Each structure stands twice: as structure tokens, then as C-alpha cells.
mmCIF file of C-alpha atoms in Angstrom:
data_model
loop_
_atom_site.group_PDB
_atom_site.id
_atom_site.type_symbol
_atom_site.label_atom_id
_atom_site.label_comp_id
_atom_site.label_asym_id
_atom_site.label_seq_id
_atom_site.Cartn_x
_atom_site.Cartn_y
_atom_site.Cartn_z
ATOM 1 C CA GLN A 1494 12.465 -80.942 -150.064
ATOM 2 C CA GLN A 1495 11.253 -77.903 -151.519
ATOM 3 C CA PRO A 1496 10.349 -74.962 -149.264
ATOM 4 C CA VAL A 1497 6.979 -73.595 -148.964
ATOM 5 C CA GLN A 1498 6.116 -70.131 -149.981
ATOM 6 C CA SER A 1499 2.945 -67.883 -149.394
ATOM 7 C CA PRO A 1500 0.925 -66.376 -150.690
ATOM 8 C CA GLN A 1501 0.849 -67.549 -154.122
ATOM 9 C CA ALA A 1502 0.121 -64.308 -155.913
ATOM 10 C CA VAL A 1503 -0.098 -60.732 -154.333
ATOM 11 C CA ILE A 1504 -1.414 -57.858 -156.314
ATOM 12 C CA LEU A 1505 -0.578 -54.400 -155.105
ATOM 13 C CA ARG A 1506 -0.896 -50.708 -156.176
ATOM 14 C CA GLU A 1507 2.343 -48.610 -156.190
ATOM 15 C CA GLY A 1508 3.319 -47.657 -153.037
ATOM 16 C CA GLU A 1509 1.792 -50.411 -151.143
ATOM 17 C CA ASP A 1510 3.558 -52.692 -148.940
ATOM 18 C CA ALA A 1511 3.800 -56.975 -149.013
ATOM 19 C CA VAL A 1512 5.349 -59.594 -147.386
ATOM 20 C CA ILE A 1513 6.444 -62.707 -149.028
ATOM 21 C CA ASN A 1514 6.743 -66.060 -146.301
ATOM 22 C CA CYS A 1515 9.166 -69.084 -147.057
ATOM 23 C CA SER A 1516 9.130 -71.989 -144.569
ATOM 24 C CA SER A 1517 10.989 -75.593 -144.220
ATOM 25 C CA SER A 1518 10.121 -78.708 -142.760
ATOM 26 C CA LYS A 1519 13.849 -79.109 -142.556
ATOM 27 C CA ALA A 1520 16.631 -77.200 -140.648
ATOM 28 C CA LEU A 1521 17.769 -74.281 -142.638
ATOM 29 C CA TYR A 1522 21.246 -73.060 -142.550
ATOM 30 C CA SER A 1523 20.586 -70.104 -145.161
ATOM 31 C CA VAL A 1524 17.985 -68.756 -147.261
ATOM 32 C CA HIS A 1525 18.231 -67.321 -150.874
ATOM 33 C CA TRP A 1526 15.765 -65.126 -152.585
ATOM 34 C CA TYR A 1527 15.649 -64.520 -156.248
ATOM 35 C CA ARG A 1528 13.167 -62.405 -158.322
ATOM 36 C CA GLN A 1529 12.491 -63.252 -162.060
ATOM 37 C CA LYS A 1530 10.691 -61.221 -164.289
ATOM 38 C CA HIS A 1531 8.422 -62.346 -167.211
ATOM 39 C CA GLY A 1532 10.746 -63.605 -169.890
ATOM 40 C CA GLU A 1533 14.040 -63.114 -168.361
ATOM 41 C CA ALA A 1534 16.223 -65.068 -166.136
ATOM 42 C CA PRO A 1535 15.894 -65.330 -162.185
ATOM 43 C CA VAL A 1536 18.224 -62.524 -160.639
ATOM 44 C CA PHE A 1537 19.690 -63.014 -156.898
ATOM 45 C CA LEU A 1538 18.505 -60.585 -154.494
ATOM 46 C CA MET A 1539 20.044 -61.752 -151.033
ATOM 47 C CA ILE A 1540 21.184 -64.489 -149.123
ATOM 48 C CA LEU A 1541 20.411 -64.991 -145.374
ATOM 49 C CA LEU A 1542 22.983 -67.004 -143.130
ATOM 50 C CA LYS A 1543 22.432 -66.499 -139.568
ATOM 51 C CA GLY A 1544 19.064 -66.968 -137.433
ATOM 52 C CA GLY A 1545 17.503 -63.460 -137.008
ATOM 53 C CA GLU A 1546 19.669 -62.052 -139.487
ATOM 54 C CA GLN A 1547 17.972 -59.009 -141.718
ATOM 55 C CA LYS A 1548 19.284 -57.640 -145.179
ATOM 56 C CA GLY A 1549 18.179 -55.169 -147.572
ATOM 57 C CA HIS A 1550 18.134 -54.492 -151.105
ATOM 58 C CA GLU A 1551 16.798 -51.173 -151.994
ATOM 59 C CA LYS A 1552 13.413 -51.122 -150.504
ATOM 60 C CA ILE A 1553 13.302 -54.890 -150.165
ATOM 61 C CA SER A 1554 14.288 -56.182 -146.896
ATOM 62 C CA ALA A 1555 14.433 -59.846 -145.564
ATOM 63 C CA SER A 1556 14.531 -61.557 -142.316
ATOM 64 C CA PHE A 1557 15.469 -65.188 -141.069
ATOM 65 C CA ASN A 1558 14.333 -67.060 -138.307
ATOM 66 C CA GLU A 1559 16.400 -70.169 -138.023
ATOM 67 C CA LYS A 1560 14.272 -71.610 -135.238
ATOM 68 C CA LYS A 1561 11.150 -70.952 -136.839
ATOM 69 C CA GLN A 1562 12.807 -72.211 -139.926
ATOM 70 C CA GLN A 1563 11.509 -69.814 -141.881
ATOM 71 C CA SER A 1564 12.263 -66.299 -143.786
ATOM 72 C CA SER A 1565 10.191 -63.237 -144.808
ATOM 73 C CA LEU A 1566 10.572 -61.059 -147.728
ATOM 74 C CA TYR A 1567 9.528 -57.333 -147.108
ATOM 75 C CA LEU A 1568 8.543 -55.160 -149.977
ATOM 76 C CA THR A 1569 8.369 -51.571 -148.683
ATOM 77 C CA ALA A 1570 6.851 -48.874 -150.786
ATOM 78 C CA SER A 1571 6.460 -50.989 -153.824
ATOM 79 C CA GLN A 1572 7.706 -49.610 -157.380
ATOM 80 C CA LEU A 1573 6.223 -51.010 -160.694
ATOM 81 C CA SER A 1574 9.781 -52.381 -161.224
ATOM 82 C CA TYR A 1575 9.269 -55.047 -158.137
ATOM 83 C CA SER A 1576 6.574 -56.711 -160.471
ATOM 84 C CA GLY A 1577 7.648 -60.497 -161.104
ATOM 85 C CA THR A 1578 7.979 -63.860 -159.405
ATOM 86 C CA TYR A 1579 9.731 -64.249 -156.193
ATOM 87 C CA PHE A 1580 11.367 -67.281 -155.364
ATOM 88 C CA CYS A 1581 12.914 -68.547 -152.282
ATOM 89 C CA GLY A 1582 15.622 -71.360 -152.233
ATOM 90 C CA THR A 1583 17.030 -73.413 -149.624
ATOM 91 C CA LEU A 1584 20.431 -75.413 -149.670
ATOM 92 C CA SER A 1585 19.933 -79.245 -149.014
ATOM 93 C CA VAL A 1586 23.159 -81.620 -148.958
ATOM 94 C CA GLY A 1587 22.989 -84.292 -151.631
ATOM 95 C CA SER A 1588 24.301 -87.682 -151.794
ATOM 96 C CA SER A 1589 27.906 -86.610 -153.001
ATOM 97 C CA GLY A 1590 28.067 -84.122 -149.743
ATOM 98 C CA TYR A 1591 27.851 -81.044 -152.127
ATOM 99 C CA SER A 1592 25.071 -78.814 -151.385
ATOM 100 C CA THR A 1593 22.058 -77.931 -154.006
ATOM 101 C CA LEU A 1594 19.757 -75.188 -154.375
ATOM 102 C CA THR A 1595 15.978 -76.204 -153.866
ATOM 103 C CA PHE A 1596 13.467 -73.549 -155.101
ATOM 104 C CA GLY A 1597 9.875 -72.876 -153.577
ATOM 105 C CA LYS A 1598 7.117 -72.507 -156.067
ATOM 106 C CA GLY A 1599 7.393 -69.004 -156.085
ATOM 107 C CA THR A 1600 4.988 -66.030 -155.395
ATOM 108 C CA MET A 1601 3.737 -63.555 -158.129
ATOM 109 C CA LEU A 1602 3.988 -60.079 -157.369
ATOM 110 C CA LEU A 1603 2.152 -57.741 -159.486
ATOM 111 C CA VAL A 1604 2.466 -53.582 -158.733
ATOM 112 C CA SER A 1605 0.151 -51.461 -160.905
ATOM 113 C CA PRO A 1606 0.022 -47.704 -161.064
ATOM 114 C CA GLU B 485 23.547 -60.152 -168.280
ATOM 115 C CA THR B 486 24.290 -62.303 -165.554
ATOM 116 C CA GLY B 487 27.491 -63.847 -167.490
ATOM 117 C CA VAL B 488 25.545 -67.047 -168.025
ATOM 118 C CA THR B 489 24.681 -67.626 -171.723
ATOM 119 C CA GLN B 490 22.316 -70.221 -172.994
ATOM 120 C CA THR B 491 21.800 -71.062 -176.476
ATOM 121 C CA PRO B 492 19.566 -71.401 -178.358
ATOM 122 C CA ARG B 493 16.562 -69.342 -176.605
ATOM 123 C CA HIS B 494 13.821 -70.780 -178.504
ATOM 124 C CA LEU B 495 13.958 -74.751 -179.613
ATOM 125 C CA VAL B 496 10.920 -76.325 -181.188
ATOM 126 C CA MET B 497 11.655 -79.885 -182.010
ATOM 127 C CA GLY B 498 9.794 -83.161 -182.778
ATOM 128 C CA MET B 499 9.357 -86.517 -180.498
ATOM 129 C CA THR B 500 11.842 -88.297 -182.623
ATOM 130 C CA ASN B 501 14.735 -85.602 -182.874
ATOM 131 C CA LYS B 502 17.820 -85.072 -181.400
ATOM 132 C CA LYS B 503 18.872 -81.701 -180.347
ATOM 133 C CA SER B 504 21.060 -79.923 -177.696
ATOM 134 C CA LEU B 505 21.288 -76.880 -175.148
ATOM 135 C CA LYS B 506 24.492 -75.262 -174.254
ATOM 136 C CA CYS B 507 25.080 -73.039 -171.947
ATOM 137 C CA GLU B 508 28.572 -71.079 -171.309
ATOM 138 C CA GLN B 509 29.858 -69.114 -168.536
ATOM 139 C CA HIS B 510 33.326 -67.085 -168.125
ATOM 140 C CA LEU B 511 32.746 -66.222 -164.103
ATOM 141 C CA GLY B 512 35.385 -68.824 -163.246
ATOM 142 C CA HIS B 513 32.586 -70.811 -161.280
ATOM 143 C CA ASN B 514 33.159 -74.388 -160.516
ATOM 144 C CA ALA B 515 29.349 -75.644 -160.008
ATOM 145 C CA MET B 516 26.837 -75.783 -162.886
ATOM 146 C CA TYR B 517 23.360 -76.542 -162.847
ATOM 147 C CA TRP B 518 20.426 -77.560 -165.217
ATOM 148 C CA TYR B 519 16.654 -76.592 -163.887
ATOM 149 C CA LYS B 520 13.587 -77.063 -165.645
ATOM 150 C CA GLN B 521 10.648 -74.552 -164.973
ATOM 151 C CA SER B 522 7.235 -75.392 -166.363
ATOM 152 C CA ALA B 523 4.061 -73.601 -165.944
ATOM 153 C CA LYS B 524 2.480 -73.763 -162.658
ATOM 154 C CA LYS B 525 5.684 -75.819 -161.260
ATOM 155 C CA PRO B 526 8.612 -74.653 -159.070
ATOM 156 C CA LEU B 527 12.363 -74.758 -160.261
ATOM 157 C CA GLU B 528 13.117 -78.211 -160.631
ATOM 158 C CA LEU B 529 16.596 -79.180 -160.286
ATOM 159 C CA MET B 530 17.697 -81.541 -162.927
ATOM 160 C CA PHE B 531 21.551 -82.073 -162.802
ATOM 161 C CA VAL B 532 24.636 -80.648 -160.842
ATOM 162 C CA TYR B 533 28.053 -80.604 -162.109
ATOM 163 C CA ASN B 534 30.719 -79.569 -159.360
ATOM 164 C CA PHE B 535 34.400 -79.238 -161.078
ATOM 165 C CA LYS B 536 33.384 -80.940 -164.246
ATOM 166 C CA GLU B 537 31.627 -84.040 -162.297
ATOM 167 C CA GLN B 538 28.305 -85.005 -162.197
ATOM 168 C CA THR B 539 27.087 -84.940 -158.464
ATOM 169 C CA GLU B 540 23.349 -84.637 -158.728
ATOM 170 C CA ASN B 541 20.935 -86.368 -161.002
ATOM 171 C CA ASN B 542 17.493 -85.718 -159.481
ATOM 172 C CA SER B 543 15.881 -88.598 -160.830
ATOM 173 C CA VAL B 544 15.932 -87.352 -164.325
ATOM 174 C CA PRO B 545 14.923 -89.449 -167.751
ATOM 175 C CA SER B 546 17.302 -90.798 -169.490
ATOM 176 C CA ARG B 547 16.227 -89.060 -172.783
ATOM 177 C CA PHE B 548 18.034 -86.102 -170.790
ATOM 178 C CA SER B 549 21.781 -86.482 -171.193
ATOM 179 C CA PRO B 550 23.914 -83.922 -169.619
ATOM 180 C CA GLU B 551 27.794 -83.195 -170.593
ATOM 181 C CA CYS B 552 30.288 -81.045 -169.169
ATOM 182 C CA PRO B 553 33.385 -81.127 -171.103
ATOM 183 C CA ASN B 554 34.846 -78.241 -168.631
ATOM 184 C CA SER B 555 34.302 -75.804 -165.915
ATOM 185 C CA SER B 556 32.823 -73.394 -168.179
ATOM 186 C CA HIS B 557 30.621 -75.162 -170.846
ATOM 187 C CA LEU B 558 27.387 -77.642 -169.870
ATOM 188 C CA PHE B 559 25.420 -79.154 -172.275
ATOM 189 C CA LEU B 560 21.852 -80.765 -172.434
ATOM 190 C CA HIS B 561 21.598 -83.562 -174.854
ATOM 191 C CA LEU B 562 17.745 -84.287 -175.663
ATOM 192 C CA HIS B 563 16.587 -87.129 -177.461
ATOM 193 C CA THR B 564 12.811 -89.011 -178.074
ATOM 194 C CA LEU B 565 11.216 -86.091 -175.977
ATOM 195 C CA GLN B 566 7.458 -86.140 -175.055
ATOM 196 C CA PRO B 567 5.226 -82.902 -175.214
ATOM 197 C CA GLU B 568 5.116 -82.782 -171.369
ATOM 198 C CA ASP B 569 9.318 -81.947 -171.676
ATOM 199 C CA SER B 570 7.980 -78.648 -173.339
ATOM 200 C CA ALA B 571 9.396 -76.122 -170.677
ATOM 201 C CA LEU B 572 11.879 -73.252 -169.692
ATOM 202 C CA TYR B 573 15.087 -74.847 -169.294
ATOM 203 C CA LEU B 574 17.670 -72.953 -167.121
ATOM 204 C CA CYS B 575 21.067 -72.995 -166.870
ATOM 205 C CA ALA B 576 22.861 -71.526 -163.541
ATOM 206 C CA SER B 577 26.478 -71.494 -162.058
ATOM 207 C CA SER B 578 28.035 -70.795 -158.626
ATOM 208 C CA SER B 579 31.476 -70.369 -157.414
ATOM 209 C CA PHE B 580 31.474 -72.693 -154.520
ATOM 210 C CA PRO B 581 29.924 -75.494 -154.125
ATOM 211 C CA GLY B 582 28.715 -76.859 -150.815
ATOM 212 C CA THR B 583 28.802 -73.371 -149.144
ATOM 213 C CA THR B 584 26.070 -71.713 -147.917
ATOM 214 C CA ASN B 585 26.505 -68.467 -149.008
ATOM 215 C CA THR B 586 26.914 -68.825 -152.652
ATOM 216 C CA GLU B 587 24.515 -66.933 -154.972
ATOM 217 C CA ALA B 588 23.692 -68.497 -158.323
ATOM 218 C CA PHE B 589 23.876 -66.955 -161.483
ATOM 219 C CA PHE B 590 21.151 -68.036 -164.048
ATOM 220 C CA GLY B 591 21.016 -67.858 -168.019
ATOM 221 C CA GLN B 592 18.174 -66.474 -169.647
ATOM 222 C CA GLY B 593 16.937 -69.822 -170.293
ATOM 223 C CA THR B 594 16.077 -72.057 -173.414
ATOM 224 C CA ARG B 595 12.253 -72.233 -174.232
ATOM 225 C CA LEU B 596 11.672 -75.772 -175.720
ATOM 226 C CA THR B 597 8.423 -76.967 -177.181
ATOM 227 C CA VAL B 598 7.929 -80.535 -178.128
ATOM 228 C CA VAL B 599 5.700 -81.239 -180.770
#
């Protein structure tokens, strides 16, 4: 079952902050965050593995609340280069016993000058 | 460059045609994936191969036929497609299937248009 992302879209001016949320109805063991620019492949940002863990990538950080089954991505002092669609992905174990990544619908972020 | 290469980048095919998409990685990864990305839809997992064996088929119609001859190459054979199959098809790979801390590397995708 795919995770749910919110909001669907965000429009920011350069320098403003934004938060993107990802939640799941199933227990989460890890959350993956990716960014996809228009016409390009999704690019890995970070993985969060433990409850309460926080990580950072440039001025982008994320938190993972295992109990609430949700993760949030924080974009601080946004730059034009942050524009793109952000996906969260969660692992689910298939019938084979191997884990596969299931992605949310994505959050489109547009940073304007 | 992510290390995952997909060809062709763009493909236009008729509903009666047969074509194949190719994905190649030399990252030493053991897991390879096909995802479909349509407008207004999430990245939909289609197939997963681990150590050259297909481990997931996410209820994909038989007009899509994957093939993984070795750990570095993955194909998606297409035949008698429908216009609604038009989408961006993304290939991805990762190193250790079944673990929680493995990032996926995506190719640039093949933009498929079925006419």
C-alpha cells in the first residue's frame, strides 16, 4: 500500500521554508526520500531508519516518527535548485520475501525568484 | 549520471508493434526494477528481479514481458500495447535486496507513446 504525501504541491519564494509529509497505514521500518526534476530520473536524497531519527542533505533535513508511522521533509531557506517533485518511499515485503520500494504520489515543489 | 542507463530515451510505437526497452547498470547491484510513471500517478512498481530471478510481478498485463539475462541487464518487451500504456518507464537498481537501508538508483527513463 502506497504512502500518502501532503501537500500535493507547494509554491515558494526563494529563501522560504517548506515541509512535506509522508504517512503510512502500515508499520514503517524505513523511509526513503527522492527528488525528481522535470525530465530527469529520481535522485536519492536520504534514508531514515530509526524512529525519531533525523538526517540532513544540504539544507534539507528529515525526521522519522516510527510510532506515528510518518516522516517529514524540511526544506530550509529554499533555493531555486530545490524545485522538483519529491517522493517518499516505504519498504514492503513481497510474497517472495524480498523488500520493494513503494512510492507516494509525490509533492511538486516550485521555488520562484 | 546515476550509473543506470536506459535506451531508447523516447519511443513511439503503434498498437500492433513489438519493441523492447533496455536497462543497463554496472554498479554491481543485484536487484533491478521496472517502474511506470504516468501523469498524475505515483511511481508504480511493475517488476522486481533479484539475482536475475523475478521476485515481484505487480499484476502487470501480459503485454509487458520482462527479461533479465544477467545482473547487469534488464529488458522490457512490449507487444500489442494500448494508448493508456503511454508513460515514462523507469528502471532502477539497488545493491542488497531485502534490506531497509539500500538506496535505489534510477535511469533517465524511456518516454513511451503508443499511437
